[in-house]
CSV table of C-alpha atoms in Angstrom, one decimal:
chain,number,residue,atom,x,y,z
A,1,MET,CA,0.0,0.0,0.0
A,2,THR,CA,1.2,3.5,-0.8
A,3,ALA,CA,2.8,5.4,2.1
A,4,ALA,CA,0.3,7.9,3.5
A,5,TYR,CA,0.7,11.7,3.1
A,6,ARG,CA,2.6,13.3,6.0
A,7,PRO,CA,1.0,16.5,7.4
A,8,LEU,CA,3.0,19.7,7.8
A,9,ARG,CA,0.7,20.9,10.6
A,10,GLU,CA,-0.8,18.4,13.0
A,11,ALA,CA,-4.4,18.9,14.0
A,12,ARG,CA,-5.7,18.7,17.6
A,13,ASP,CA,-9.0,17.0,18.3
A,14,LEU,CA,-11.5,19.0,20.2
A,15,ALA,CA,-14.9,17.9,21.5
A,16,LEU,CA,-17.5,20.6,21.7
A,17,PRO,CA,-21.0,20.7,23.1
A,18,VAL,CA,-23.2,21.9,20.2
A,19,ARG,CA,-27.0,21.9,20.6
A,20,GLY,CA,-27.3,18.6,22.4
A,21,LEU,CA,-24.6,16.9,20.3
A,22,THR,CA,-20.9,16.4,20.9
A,23,TYR,CA,-19.1,17.9,17.9
A,24,HIS,CA,-15.7,16.7,16.8
A,25,VAL,CA,-13.5,19.6,15.6
A,26,ASN,CA,-10.0,19.6,14.0
A,27,ALA,CA,-8.0,22.5,15.1
A,28,TRP,CA,-4.6,23.7,13.8
A,29,GLY,CA,-3.1,26.3,16.2
A,30,ASP,CA,-5.2,28.0,18.9
A,31,ALA,CA,-6.6,31.4,20.0
A,32,SER,CA,-3.2,32.8,20.8
A,33,LEU,CA,-2.6,33.1,17.0
A,34,VAL,CA,-5.6,35.5,16.5
A,35,THR,CA,-4.9,39.1,15.5
A,36,PRO,CA,-7.3,41.6,13.9
A,37,ASP,CA,-5.8,40.8,10.5
A,38,ARG,CA,-5.8,37.1,11.1
A,39,PRO,CA,-9.0,36.1,12.8
A,40,PRO,CA,-10.0,32.4,13.2
A,41,LEU,CA,-10.5,30.7,9.9
A,42,LEU,CA,-13.3,28.2,9.9
A,43,MET,CA,-13.4,25.6,7.1
A,44,LEU,CA,-16.7,23.7,6.6
A,45,HIS,CA,-16.8,20.5,4.6
A,46,GLY,CA,-19.3,19.3,2.1
A,47,TRP,CA,-21.7,16.4,1.9
A,48,MET,CA,-20.2,12.9,2.7
A,49,ASP,CA,-16.9,14.5,3.7
A,50,VAL,CA,-15.1,15.3,7.0
A,51,GLY,CA,-13.3,18.2,8.5
A,52,ALA,CA,-9.9,16.4,8.3
A,53,SER,CA,-10.3,16.6,4.5
A,54,PHE,CA,-8.9,20.1,4.7
A,55,GLN,CA,-5.5,18.9,5.9
A,56,PHE,CA,-3.8,19.4,2.5
A,57,LEU,CA,-5.1,22.9,2.2
A,58,VAL,CA,-4.1,23.8,5.8
A,59,ASP,CA,-0.6,22.6,5.0
A,60,ALA,CA,-0.4,24.5,1.7
A,61,LEU,CA,-1.6,27.7,3.4
A,62,ALA,CA,1.1,27.2,6.1
A,63,ALA,CA,3.7,26.9,3.3
A,64,ALA,CA,2.4,30.1,1.7
A,65,GLU,CA,2.1,32.3,4.8
A,66,GLY,CA,3.6,30.4,7.7
A,67,ALA,CA,1.9,28.3,10.4
A,68,SER,CA,0.5,31.4,12.1
A,69,ARG,CA,-3.2,31.0,11.7
A,70,TRP,CA,-5.9,29.4,13.9
A,71,VAL,CA,-7.8,27.1,11.6
A,72,ILE,CA,-10.9,25.2,12.7
A,73,ALA,CA,-12.6,22.4,10.7
A,74,PRO,CA,-15.5,20.6,12.4
A,75,ASP,CA,-17.3,17.4,11.3
A,76,TRP,CA,-20.9,18.3,10.6
A,77,ARG,CA,-23.6,16.5,12.6
A,78,GLY,CA,-23.9,13.0,11.3
A,79,PHE,CA,-20.5,13.0,9.6
A,80,GLY,CA,-17.0,12.1,10.7
A,81,LEU,CA,-16.6,11.7,14.5
A,82,THR,CA,-19.4,14.1,15.4
A,83,GLN,CA,-22.5,12.5,17.0
A,84,THR,CA,-25.4,11.5,14.8
A,85,PRO,CA,-28.7,13.0,16.0
A,86,GLY,CA,-30.7,9.9,15.2
A,87,ALA,CA,-32.9,11.8,12.8
A,88,ASP,CA,-34.8,10.4,9.8
A,89,SER,CA,-33.6,13.4,7.7
A,90,TYR,CA,-31.3,16.4,8.0
A,91,TRP,CA,-32.6,20.0,7.8
A,92,PHE,CA,-30.5,22.8,6.4
A,93,PRO,CA,-31.2,25.3,9.1
A,94,ASP,CA,-29.6,22.9,11.7
A,95,TYR,CA,-26.2,23.5,10.0
A,96,LEU,CA,-26.5,27.3,10.6
A,97,GLY,CA,-27.6,26.7,14.2
A,98,ASP,CA,-24.7,24.4,14.8
A,99,LEU,CA,-22.2,26.9,13.3
A,100,GLU,CA,-23.4,29.7,15.6
A,101,ALA,CA,-23.4,27.4,18.6
A,102,MET,CA,-19.9,26.2,17.7
A,103,LEU,CA,-18.6,29.8,17.6
A,104,ARG,CA,-20.0,30.3,21.2
A,105,ALA,CA,-18.5,27.0,22.4
A,106,LEU,CA,-15.1,28.1,21.0
A,107,ASP,CA,-15.5,31.5,22.7
A,108,ILE,CA,-15.2,33.4,19.4
A,109,SER,CA,-17.0,36.7,19.7
A,110,GLY,CA,-15.3,38.7,17.0
A,111,PRO,CA,-15.4,38.5,13.2
A,112,VAL,CA,-14.1,35.3,11.5
A,113,ASP,CA,-12.9,34.3,8.1
A,114,LEU,CA,-15.3,31.6,6.9
A,115,LEU,CA,-14.7,29.0,4.1
A,116,GLY,CA,-17.2,26.4,2.9
A,117,HIS,CA,-16.9,23.6,0.3
A,118,SER,CA,-20.0,22.4,-1.6
A,119,MET,CA,-22.7,21.9,1.0
A,120,GLY,CA,-20.5,23.9,3.4
A,121,GLY,CA,-20.3,26.6,0.8
A,122,ASN,CA,-24.1,26.9,0.9
A,123,VAL,CA,-24.1,27.1,4.6
A,124,VAL,CA,-21.5,29.9,4.8
A,125,MET,CA,-23.4,32.0,2.2
A,126,SER,CA,-26.6,31.9,4.1
A,127,TYR,CA,-24.9,32.4,7.5
A,128,ALA,CA,-22.9,35.4,6.2
A,129,GLY,CA,-26.1,37.0,5.1
A,130,VAL,CA,-28.0,36.7,8.4
A,131,ARG,CA,-24.9,37.3,10.5
A,132,ALA,CA,-23.1,39.8,8.3
A,133,ALA,CA,-21.2,41.5,11.2
A,134,ARG,CA,-19.6,38.2,12.2
A,135,ILE,CA,-17.8,37.6,8.9
A,136,ARG,CA,-14.6,39.4,7.8
A,137,ARG,CA,-13.9,37.4,4.6
A,138,LEU,CA,-16.0,34.7,3.0
A,139,VAL,CA,-14.8,31.9,0.7
A,140,ASN,CA,-17.2,29.6,-1.3
A,141,LEU,CA,-15.6,26.6,-2.9
A,142,GLU,CA,-18.2,25.3,-5.4
A,143,GLY,CA,-21.2,25.8,-3.1
A,144,PHE,CA,-23.6,26.0,-6.1
A,145,GLY,CA,-26.9,25.6,-4.2
A,146,LEU,CA,-29.5,23.3,-5.6
A,147,PRO,CA,-31.9,23.4,-8.6
A,148,GLU,CA,-34.9,25.6,-8.2
A,149,THR,CA,-38.0,23.9,-6.9
A,150,HIS,CA,-41.7,24.6,-7.4
A,151,PRO,CA,-44.7,24.1,-5.0
A,152,ARG,CA,-46.2,21.5,-7.3
A,153,GLN,CA,-43.2,19.2,-6.5
A,154,ALA,CA,-44.0,19.1,-2.8
A,155,PRO,CA,-46.6,16.2,-2.8
A,156,GLY,CA,-44.3,13.9,-4.8
A,157,ARG,CA,-41.3,14.8,-2.6
A,158,LEU,CA,-43.2,14.1,0.6
A,159,ALA,CA,-44.5,10.8,-0.8
A,160,LYS,CA,-41.0,9.7,-1.8
A,161,TRP,CA,-39.7,10.5,1.6
A,162,LEU,CA,-42.4,8.5,3.3
A,163,ASP,CA,-41.6,5.6,1.0
A,164,GLU,CA,-37.9,5.7,1.8
A,165,LEU,CA,-38.7,5.7,5.5
A,166,LYS,CA,-40.0,2.2,5.2
A,167,GLN,CA,-36.6,0.7,4.7
A,168,PRO,CA,-33.4,1.4,6.6
A,169,ALA,CA,-30.9,3.6,4.8
A,170,ILE,CA,-27.5,1.9,4.2
A,171,LEU,CA,-24.1,2.8,3.0
A,172,ARG,CA,-21.6,0.4,1.3
A,173,SER,CA,-18.9,-1.0,3.6
A,174,TYR,CA,-15.4,-2.2,2.7
A,175,ASP,CA,-13.3,-5.2,3.6
A,176,SER,CA,-10.1,-3.2,4.2
A,177,LEU,CA,-8.6,0.2,4.6
A,178,HIS,CA,-6.9,-0.3,1.3
A,179,ALA,CA,-10.4,-0.8,-0.3
A,180,VAL,CA,-11.5,2.5,1.2
A,181,ALA,CA,-8.5,4.3,-0.3
A,182,GLU,CA,-9.2,2.7,-3.7
A,183,ARG,CA,-12.8,4.0,-3.5
A,184,LEU,CA,-11.5,7.5,-2.9
A,185,LEU,CA,-9.2,7.2,-5.9
A,186,GLN,CA,-12.1,6.0,-8.1
A,187,ASN,CA,-14.2,8.9,-6.9
A,188,ASN,CA,-11.6,11.4,-7.9
A,189,PRO,CA,-9.0,10.6,-10.6
A,190,LEU,CA,-6.9,13.7,-9.6
A,191,LEU,CA,-6.4,12.5,-6.0
A,192,THR,CA,-2.9,11.1,-5.4
A,193,PRO,CA,-2.4,7.7,-3.8
A,194,ASP,CA,-0.6,9.2,-0.7
A,195,LYS,CA,-3.5,11.5,0.0
A,196,ALA,CA,-6.0,8.7,-0.5
A,197,ALA,CA,-4.1,6.6,2.0
A,198,TRP,CA,-4.1,9.4,4.5
A,199,LEU,CA,-7.8,10.2,4.0
A,200,ALA,CA,-9.1,6.7,4.2
A,201,PRO,CA,-8.8,6.2,8.1
A,202,HIS,CA,-10.3,9.7,8.6
A,203,TRP,CA,-13.2,8.9,6.2
A,204,SER,CA,-14.0,5.5,7.7
A,205,ARG,CA,-13.7,3.3,10.8
A,206,PRO,CA,-13.8,-0.5,11.3
A,207,ASP,CA,-16.7,-2.1,13.1
A,208,THR,CA,-14.8,-3.8,15.9
A,209,ALA,CA,-17.7,-3.8,18.5
A,210,PRO,CA,-18.9,-7.1,19.9
A,211,GLY,CA,-20.9,-8.7,17.2
A,212,GLY,CA,-19.6,-6.2,14.6
A,213,ASP,CA,-18.8,-7.3,11.1
A,214,GLY,CA,-15.2,-6.1,11.2
A,215,ARG,CA,-15.6,-4.2,7.9
A,216,TRP,CA,-14.7,-0.6,7.3
A,217,HIS,CA,-17.7,1.8,7.4
A,218,ILE,CA,-17.9,5.3,6.0
A,219,LEU,CA,-18.2,7.9,8.8
A,220,GLY,CA,-21.5,9.3,7.6
A,221,ASP,CA,-25.1,8.7,8.7
A,222,PRO,CA,-26.9,6.7,6.0
A,223,ALA,CA,-29.9,9.0,6.6
A,224,HIS,CA,-28.1,11.6,4.6
A,225,LYS,CA,-29.0,9.6,1.5
A,226,ARG,CA,-32.7,10.1,1.9
A,227,VAL,CA,-34.5,12.6,-0.1
A,228,ASN,CA,-35.2,15.8,1.8
A,229,PRO,CA,-39.0,16.4,2.1
A,230,VAL,CA,-38.4,20.2,2.4
A,231,LEU,CA,-38.1,22.0,-1.0
A,232,TYR,CA,-35.1,24.1,-1.7
A,233,ARG,CA,-36.5,27.7,-2.0
A,234,LYS,CA,-34.2,29.6,-4.2
A,235,ASP,CA,-35.8,33.0,-3.7
A,236,GLU,CA,-35.5,32.7,0.0
A,237,VAL,CA,-31.8,31.7,-0.2
A,238,LEU,CA,-31.0,34.6,-2.5
A,239,GLU,CA,-32.5,37.0,0.0
A,240,THR,CA,-29.7,36.0,2.4
A,241,TRP,CA,-27.0,36.2,-0.3
A,242,ARG,CA,-28.0,39.8,-1.0
A,243,LEU,CA,-27.3,40.7,2.6
A,244,ILE,CA,-23.7,39.6,2.6
A,245,THR,CA,-21.4,42.5,3.4
A,246,ALA,CA,-18.0,40.7,3.5
A,247,PRO,CA,-15.9,40.4,0.4
A,248,VAL,CA,-16.6,37.0,-1.2
A,249,LEU,CA,-14.1,34.7,-3.0
A,250,TRP,CA,-15.8,32.2,-5.3
A,251,VAL,CA,-13.5,29.3,-6.5
A,252,GLU,CA,-14.3,26.5,-8.9
A,253,GLY,CA,-12.5,23.8,-10.8
A,254,ASP,CA,-12.3,23.8,-14.6
A,255,LEU,CA,-13.3,20.1,-14.7
A,256,THR,CA,-16.4,20.3,-12.6
A,257,ASP,CA,-19.5,19.1,-14.4
A,258,THR,CA,-22.7,19.9,-12.6
A,259,THR,CA,-24.8,17.9,-15.1
A,260,GLN,CA,-23.5,14.8,-13.4
A,261,TRP,CA,-25.5,15.8,-10.3
A,262,TRP,CA,-28.6,17.5,-11.8
A,263,GLY,CA,-28.7,16.9,-15.5
A,264,HIS,CA,-30.1,20.0,-17.1
A,265,ARG,CA,-32.4,21.0,-14.3
A,266,TYR,CA,-29.9,23.6,-13.1
A,267,PRO,CA,-28.2,25.4,-16.0
A,268,ARG,CA,-25.1,27.4,-15.5
A,269,SER,CA,-27.0,30.6,-16.5
A,270,ASP,CA,-29.2,30.1,-13.5
A,271,PHE,CA,-26.2,29.9,-11.2
A,272,GLU,CA,-24.6,33.0,-12.8
A,273,ALA,CA,-27.8,35.0,-12.1
A,274,ARG,CA,-27.7,33.9,-8.5
A,275,LEU,CA,-24.1,34.8,-8.0
A,276,ALA,CA,-24.8,38.2,-9.5
A,277,VAL,CA,-26.7,39.3,-6.4
A,278,VAL,CA,-23.5,39.0,-4.2
A,279,PRO,CA,-22.3,42.6,-3.6
A,280,LYS,CA,-18.5,42.1,-3.3
A,281,LEU,CA,-17.4,39.2,-5.4
A,282,GLN,CA,-14.0,37.9,-6.6
A,283,ARG,CA,-13.7,34.8,-8.8
A,284,GLU,CA,-11.0,32.3,-9.4
A,285,ARG,CA,-10.8,29.1,-11.4
A,286,LEU,CA,-8.2,26.3,-10.8
A,287,SER,CA,-6.9,23.9,-13.5
A,288,PRO,CA,-6.7,21.0,-13.8
A,289,CYS,CA,-9.3,20.7,-11.0
A,290,GLY,CA,-12.6,19.0,-10.2
A,291,HIS,CA,-15.1,19.5,-7.4
A,292,MET,CA,-12.7,18.5,-4.6
A,293,LEU,CA,-10.6,21.7,-5.0
A,294,HIS,CA,-8.9,21.3,-1.6
A,295,HIS,CA,-7.6,17.8,-2.7
A,296,ASP,CA,-6.9,18.5,-6.4
A,297,GLN,CA,-5.0,21.9,-6.2
A,298,PRO,CA,-4.3,22.7,-2.5
A,299,ALA,CA,-1.2,24.8,-3.3
A,300,ALA,CA,-2.9,26.9,-6.0
A,301,LEU,CA,-6.0,27.3,-3.8
A,302,ALA,CA,-3.8,28.3,-0.8
A,303,GLY,CA,-2.2,31.0,-2.9
A,304,HIS,CA,-5.5,32.6,-3.7
A,305,LEU,CA,-6.6,32.3,-0.1
A,306,ALA,CA,-3.5,33.9,1.3
A,307,ARG,CA,-3.9,36.9,-1.0
A,308,PHE,CA,-7.6,37.2,-0.4
A,309,LEU,CA,-7.4,36.8,3.4
A,310,ALA,CA,-4.6,39.4,3.5
């Protein structure tokens, strides 16, 4: 098996009380590194990912500007080592509620720099609109949002959710850590084997409990796979985007193909119209790069971050 990536900055594991759950948080550095020009930097991961996934970007940022920044990357509820709430479904406002409670638990009262990838990018955009004074700089890594929905879709969506509740949600398991790493490489052809080997034990755990199957299981609640019975209301989301006062950096990969997720239900022109409501916007594109920008081009991304955050 390929030797695993060796981090430049080692993360500390924190356990935080957040709205009735114990949140797992990766922290690089601590509050002693905070200055007015370098507030805490929170990195929020996407769907079926974990906070440790930002390790390569944290290291590249340290190489670009020195290991002098407090970086915090939690595992969202039901992902990684954070507790699973035992819910049938996950509601988007809970992520905003968890983020605000997390800032309180970390005793962060001043402005922060906030970065989100994919689902996390959608969270930070909404949060930055409703808590504008809390955000100094905002970074969105391919948080496109979702296709617009219409009220006529509601009955069918509810019916599908009820049908899915009849069967337990499951995720595929793996017979070895090597198999998990191979899965990561299949998911992303630009991921290098050493990074896959490092990510695999952060992305999965073996079931070694009495009576367990001994297989490696992805650290994600299978309930995340269920359809959400609540429609995505684009107009409501854009009202929060319009209220963002912080400078915003939008970063995307040149190889990202959104049709693989939504077909033609969400054309690029729709997204461009949404992004146009953001008051202070800077854009960057990385190449060659897919959706996992922090894995594919950590050094290039860190260069843009260092300049933007400065």
